[in-house]
Short mmCIF file of C-alpha atoms in Angstrom, two decimals:
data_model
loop_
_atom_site.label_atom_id
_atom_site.label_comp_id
_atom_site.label_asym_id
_atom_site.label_seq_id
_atom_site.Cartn_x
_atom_site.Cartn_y
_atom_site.Cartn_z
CA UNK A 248 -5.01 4.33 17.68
CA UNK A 249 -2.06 1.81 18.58
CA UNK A 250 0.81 2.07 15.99
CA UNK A 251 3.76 0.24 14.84
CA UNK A 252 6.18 2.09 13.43
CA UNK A 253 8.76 0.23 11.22
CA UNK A 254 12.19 1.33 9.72
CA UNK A 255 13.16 1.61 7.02
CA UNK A 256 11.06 1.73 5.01
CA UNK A 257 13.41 0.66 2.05
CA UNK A 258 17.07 -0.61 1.44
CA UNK A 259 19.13 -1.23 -0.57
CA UNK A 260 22.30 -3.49 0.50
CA UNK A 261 25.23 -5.43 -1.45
CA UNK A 262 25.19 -9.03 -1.15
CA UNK A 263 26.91 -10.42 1.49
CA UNK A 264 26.45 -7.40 4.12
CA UNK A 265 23.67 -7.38 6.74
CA UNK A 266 20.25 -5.43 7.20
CA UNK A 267 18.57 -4.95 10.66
CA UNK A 268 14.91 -3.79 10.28
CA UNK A 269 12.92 -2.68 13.51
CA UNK A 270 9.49 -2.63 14.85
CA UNK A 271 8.57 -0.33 17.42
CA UNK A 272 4.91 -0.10 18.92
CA UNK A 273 4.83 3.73 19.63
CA UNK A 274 1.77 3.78 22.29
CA UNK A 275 1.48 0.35 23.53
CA UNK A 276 3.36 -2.85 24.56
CA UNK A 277 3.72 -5.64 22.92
CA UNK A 278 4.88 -9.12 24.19
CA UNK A 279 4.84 -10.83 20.48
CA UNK A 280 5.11 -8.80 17.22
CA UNK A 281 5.03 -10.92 14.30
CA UNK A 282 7.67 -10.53 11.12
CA UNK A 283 5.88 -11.86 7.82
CA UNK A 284 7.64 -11.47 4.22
CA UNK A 285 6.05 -11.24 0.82
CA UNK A 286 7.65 -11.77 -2.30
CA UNK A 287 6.41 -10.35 -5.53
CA UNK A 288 2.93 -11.12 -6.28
CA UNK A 289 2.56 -13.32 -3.74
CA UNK A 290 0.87 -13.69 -0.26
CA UNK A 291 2.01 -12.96 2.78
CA UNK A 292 4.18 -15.43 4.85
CA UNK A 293 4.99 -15.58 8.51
CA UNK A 294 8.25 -16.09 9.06
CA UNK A 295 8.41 -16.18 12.82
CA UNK A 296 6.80 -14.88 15.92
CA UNK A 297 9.15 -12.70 18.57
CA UNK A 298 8.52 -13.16 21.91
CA UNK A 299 9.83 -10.18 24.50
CA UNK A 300 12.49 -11.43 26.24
CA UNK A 301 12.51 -14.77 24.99
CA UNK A 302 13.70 -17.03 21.70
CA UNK A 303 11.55 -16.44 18.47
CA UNK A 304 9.24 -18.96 17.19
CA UNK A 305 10.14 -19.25 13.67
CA UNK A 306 7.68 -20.70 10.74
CA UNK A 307 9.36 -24.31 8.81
CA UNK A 308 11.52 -23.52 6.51
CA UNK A 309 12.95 -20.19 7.93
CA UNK A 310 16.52 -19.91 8.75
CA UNK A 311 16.86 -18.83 12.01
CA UNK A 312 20.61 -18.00 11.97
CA UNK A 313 19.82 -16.12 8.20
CA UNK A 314 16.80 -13.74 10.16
CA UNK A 315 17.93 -13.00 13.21
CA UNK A 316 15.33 -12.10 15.82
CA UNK A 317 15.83 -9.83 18.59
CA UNK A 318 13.06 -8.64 21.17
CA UNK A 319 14.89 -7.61 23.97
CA UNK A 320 11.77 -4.82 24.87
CA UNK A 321 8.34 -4.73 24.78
CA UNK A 322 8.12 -1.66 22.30
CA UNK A 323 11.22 -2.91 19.86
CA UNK A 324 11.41 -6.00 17.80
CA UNK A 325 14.08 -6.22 15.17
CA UNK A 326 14.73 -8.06 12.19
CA UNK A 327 18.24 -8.63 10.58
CA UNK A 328 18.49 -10.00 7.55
CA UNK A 329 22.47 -11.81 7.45
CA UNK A 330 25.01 -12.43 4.88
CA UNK A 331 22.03 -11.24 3.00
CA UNK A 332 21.84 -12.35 -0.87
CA UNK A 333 19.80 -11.29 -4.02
CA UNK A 334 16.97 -13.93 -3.11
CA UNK A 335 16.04 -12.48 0.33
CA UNK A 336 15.00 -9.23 -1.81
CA UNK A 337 11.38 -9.14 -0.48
CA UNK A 338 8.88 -7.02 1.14
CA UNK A 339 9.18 -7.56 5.25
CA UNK A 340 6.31 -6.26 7.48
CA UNK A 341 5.66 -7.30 10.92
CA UNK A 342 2.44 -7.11 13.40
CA UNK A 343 1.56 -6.80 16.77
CA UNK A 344 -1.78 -7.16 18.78
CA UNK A 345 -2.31 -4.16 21.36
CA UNK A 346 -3.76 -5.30 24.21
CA UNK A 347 -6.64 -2.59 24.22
CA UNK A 348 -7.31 -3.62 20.81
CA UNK A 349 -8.94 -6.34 19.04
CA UNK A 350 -7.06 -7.11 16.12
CA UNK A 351 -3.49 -6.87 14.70
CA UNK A 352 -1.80 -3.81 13.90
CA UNK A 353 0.71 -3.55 11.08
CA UNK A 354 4.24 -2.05 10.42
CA UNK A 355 4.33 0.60 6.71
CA UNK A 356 6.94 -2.59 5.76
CA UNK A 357 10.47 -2.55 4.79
CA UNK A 358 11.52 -3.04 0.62
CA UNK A 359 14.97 -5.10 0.85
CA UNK A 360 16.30 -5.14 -2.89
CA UNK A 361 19.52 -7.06 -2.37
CA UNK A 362 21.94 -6.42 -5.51
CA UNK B 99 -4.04 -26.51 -1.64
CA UNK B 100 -3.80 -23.40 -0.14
CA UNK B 101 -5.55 -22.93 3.36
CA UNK B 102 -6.94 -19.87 2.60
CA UNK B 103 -8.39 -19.44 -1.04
CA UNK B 104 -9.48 -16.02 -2.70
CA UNK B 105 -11.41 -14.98 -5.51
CA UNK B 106 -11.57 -13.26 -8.04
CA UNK B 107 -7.94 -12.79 -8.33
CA UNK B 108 -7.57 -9.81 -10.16
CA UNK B 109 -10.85 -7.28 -10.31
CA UNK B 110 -11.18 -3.97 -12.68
CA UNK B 111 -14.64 -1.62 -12.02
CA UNK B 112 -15.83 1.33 -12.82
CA UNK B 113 -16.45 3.94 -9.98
CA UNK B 114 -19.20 3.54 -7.91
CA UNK B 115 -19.75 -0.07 -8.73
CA UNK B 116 -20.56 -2.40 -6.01
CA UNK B 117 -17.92 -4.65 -5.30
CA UNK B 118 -17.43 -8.50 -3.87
CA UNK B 119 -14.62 -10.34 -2.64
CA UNK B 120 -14.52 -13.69 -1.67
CA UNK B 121 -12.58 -15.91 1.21
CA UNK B 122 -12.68 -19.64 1.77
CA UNK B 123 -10.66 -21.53 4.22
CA UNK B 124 -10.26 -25.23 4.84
CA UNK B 125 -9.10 -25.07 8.67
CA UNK B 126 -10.79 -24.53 11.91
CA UNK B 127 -10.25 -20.50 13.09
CA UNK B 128 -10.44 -18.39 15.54
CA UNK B 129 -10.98 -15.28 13.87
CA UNK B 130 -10.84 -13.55 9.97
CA UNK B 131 -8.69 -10.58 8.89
CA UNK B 132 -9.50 -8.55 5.79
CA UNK B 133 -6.40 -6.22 5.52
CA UNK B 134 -5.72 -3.87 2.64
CA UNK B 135 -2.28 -3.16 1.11
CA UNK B 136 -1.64 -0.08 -0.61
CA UNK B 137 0.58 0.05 -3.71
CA UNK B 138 3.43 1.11 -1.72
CA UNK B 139 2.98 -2.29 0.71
CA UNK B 140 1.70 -0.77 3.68
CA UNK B 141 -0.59 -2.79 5.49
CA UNK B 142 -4.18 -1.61 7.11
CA UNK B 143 -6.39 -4.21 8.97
CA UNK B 144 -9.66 -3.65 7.98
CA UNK B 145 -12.14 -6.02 9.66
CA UNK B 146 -11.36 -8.84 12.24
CA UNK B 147 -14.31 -11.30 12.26
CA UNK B 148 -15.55 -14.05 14.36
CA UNK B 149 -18.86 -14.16 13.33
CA UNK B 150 -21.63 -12.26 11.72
CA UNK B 151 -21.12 -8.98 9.76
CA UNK B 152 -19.28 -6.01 10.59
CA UNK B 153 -19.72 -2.36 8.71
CA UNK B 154 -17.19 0.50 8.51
CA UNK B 155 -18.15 3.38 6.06
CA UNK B 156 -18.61 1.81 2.56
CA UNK B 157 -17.07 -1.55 3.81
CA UNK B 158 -19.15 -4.54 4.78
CA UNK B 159 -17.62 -7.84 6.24
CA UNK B 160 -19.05 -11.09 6.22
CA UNK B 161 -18.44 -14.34 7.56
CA UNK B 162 -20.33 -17.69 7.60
CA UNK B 163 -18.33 -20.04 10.16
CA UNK B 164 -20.53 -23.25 8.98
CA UNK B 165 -19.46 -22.54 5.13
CA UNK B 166 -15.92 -21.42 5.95
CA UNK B 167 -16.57 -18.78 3.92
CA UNK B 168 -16.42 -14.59 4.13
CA UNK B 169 -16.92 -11.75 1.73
CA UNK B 170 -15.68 -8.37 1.54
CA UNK B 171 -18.18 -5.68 -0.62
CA UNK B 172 -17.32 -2.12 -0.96
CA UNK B 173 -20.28 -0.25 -1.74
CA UNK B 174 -20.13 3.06 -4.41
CA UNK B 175 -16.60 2.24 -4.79
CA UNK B 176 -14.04 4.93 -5.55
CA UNK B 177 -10.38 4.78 -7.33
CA UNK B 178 -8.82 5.43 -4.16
CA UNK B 179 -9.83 1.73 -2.91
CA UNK B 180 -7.66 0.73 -5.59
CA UNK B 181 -5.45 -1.69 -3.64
CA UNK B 182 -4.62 -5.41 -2.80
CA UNK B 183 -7.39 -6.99 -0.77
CA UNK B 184 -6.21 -10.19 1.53
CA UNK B 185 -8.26 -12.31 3.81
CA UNK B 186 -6.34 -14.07 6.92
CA UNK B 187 -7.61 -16.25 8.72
CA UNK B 188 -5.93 -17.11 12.77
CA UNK B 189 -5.78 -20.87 13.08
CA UNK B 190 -7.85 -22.06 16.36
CA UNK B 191 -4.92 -24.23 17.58
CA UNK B 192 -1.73 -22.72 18.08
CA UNK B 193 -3.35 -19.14 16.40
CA UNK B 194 -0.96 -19.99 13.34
CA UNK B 195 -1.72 -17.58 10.39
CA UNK B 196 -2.80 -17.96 6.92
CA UNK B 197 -3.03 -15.82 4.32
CA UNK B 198 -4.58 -15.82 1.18
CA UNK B 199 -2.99 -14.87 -2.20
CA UNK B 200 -4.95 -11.51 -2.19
CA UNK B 201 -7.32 -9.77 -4.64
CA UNK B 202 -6.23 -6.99 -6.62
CA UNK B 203 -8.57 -4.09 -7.35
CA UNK B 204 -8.71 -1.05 -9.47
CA UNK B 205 -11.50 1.43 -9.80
CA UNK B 206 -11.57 3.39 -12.99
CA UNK B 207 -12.81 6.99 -12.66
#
């Protein structure tokens, strides 16, 4: 079946440094992946939609120079987390939608634990 | 108020116990996901639903498009489907997701 395969899958970083988290669809292309985030016991939230080869789409109230978004192939969307601080600790998992396939497939997630 | 509202919450059964989840949404949609997340965060998509009922194994998905409403029942459960259970639902303009705040379910041997 289609899979995205997402690294890390934890890290830990000192405030102030930057984290870059990719997405890589491993048998299939994808034109959009989606990056959500989830803090702790809540729900998912989408942050932004990545478009290959174009600008990310990025949810209200998303910083788009904090998470940068960079889909510059259709098998590799990264995430990187900038001058990153204690509050953007969170769980980050993105999505894409094979094109064989009806549905979304999902990334194992990234842990960031900011300290 | 959420788009997307789940219940119950938080859910404790015994093994083999038949088990129901339930989704309500307030906005039109093109389609439901039920999606599990394991304890470690990792994400499986269960069911995608536009209408009707879908079965895989022990899992049955329903939805009812005129009630904006779907349930999730695992049949003879087992501790191993202890996990977070979250209904999203795609948005039928501009296929915007919402998720809801997720059940969480533990099977006792």
């Amino acid at each position: 079946g289609a899979v995205v395969s997402q690294h890390p899958s934890w890290v830990i970083c000192k405030s102030g440094t930057s984290v870059k988290i990719e997405c890589r669809s491993l048998d299939f292309q994808a034109t959009t992946m989606f990056w959500y985030r989830q803090f702790p016991k809540q729900s998912l939230m989408l942050m932004a939609t990545s478009n290959e080869g174009s600008k990310a789409t990025y949810e209200q109230g998303v910083e788009k120079d904090k998470f940068l978004i960079n889909h510059a192939s259709l098998t590799l969307s990264t995430l990187t987390v900038t001058s990153a601080h204690p509050e953007d600790s969170s769980f980050y998992i993105c999505s894409a939608s094979p094109p064989d396939m009806v549905g979304y497939t999902f990334g194992s997630g990234t842990r960031l634990t900011v300290v | 108020k959420n788009e997307v509202e789940q219940s119950p919450q938080n859910l404790t059964a015994q093994e083999g116990e038949f088990i129901t989840i339930n989704c309500s949404y307030s906005v039109g949609i093109s389609a439901l996901h039920w999606l599990q997340q394991h304890p470690g965060g990792g994400i499986v998509s269960l069911f995608m639903l536009s209408s009707g009922k879908k079965k895989h194994g022990r899992l049955i998905a329903t939805i009812n498009i005129q009630e904006k409403h779907s349930s999730l029942h695992i049949t003879a459960s087992h501790p191993r489907d202890s996990a977070v259970y979250i209904c999203a639902v795609v948005r039928n303009t501009g296929n915007q997701f919402y998720f809801g705040t997720g059940t969480s379910l533990t099977v006792i041997p």
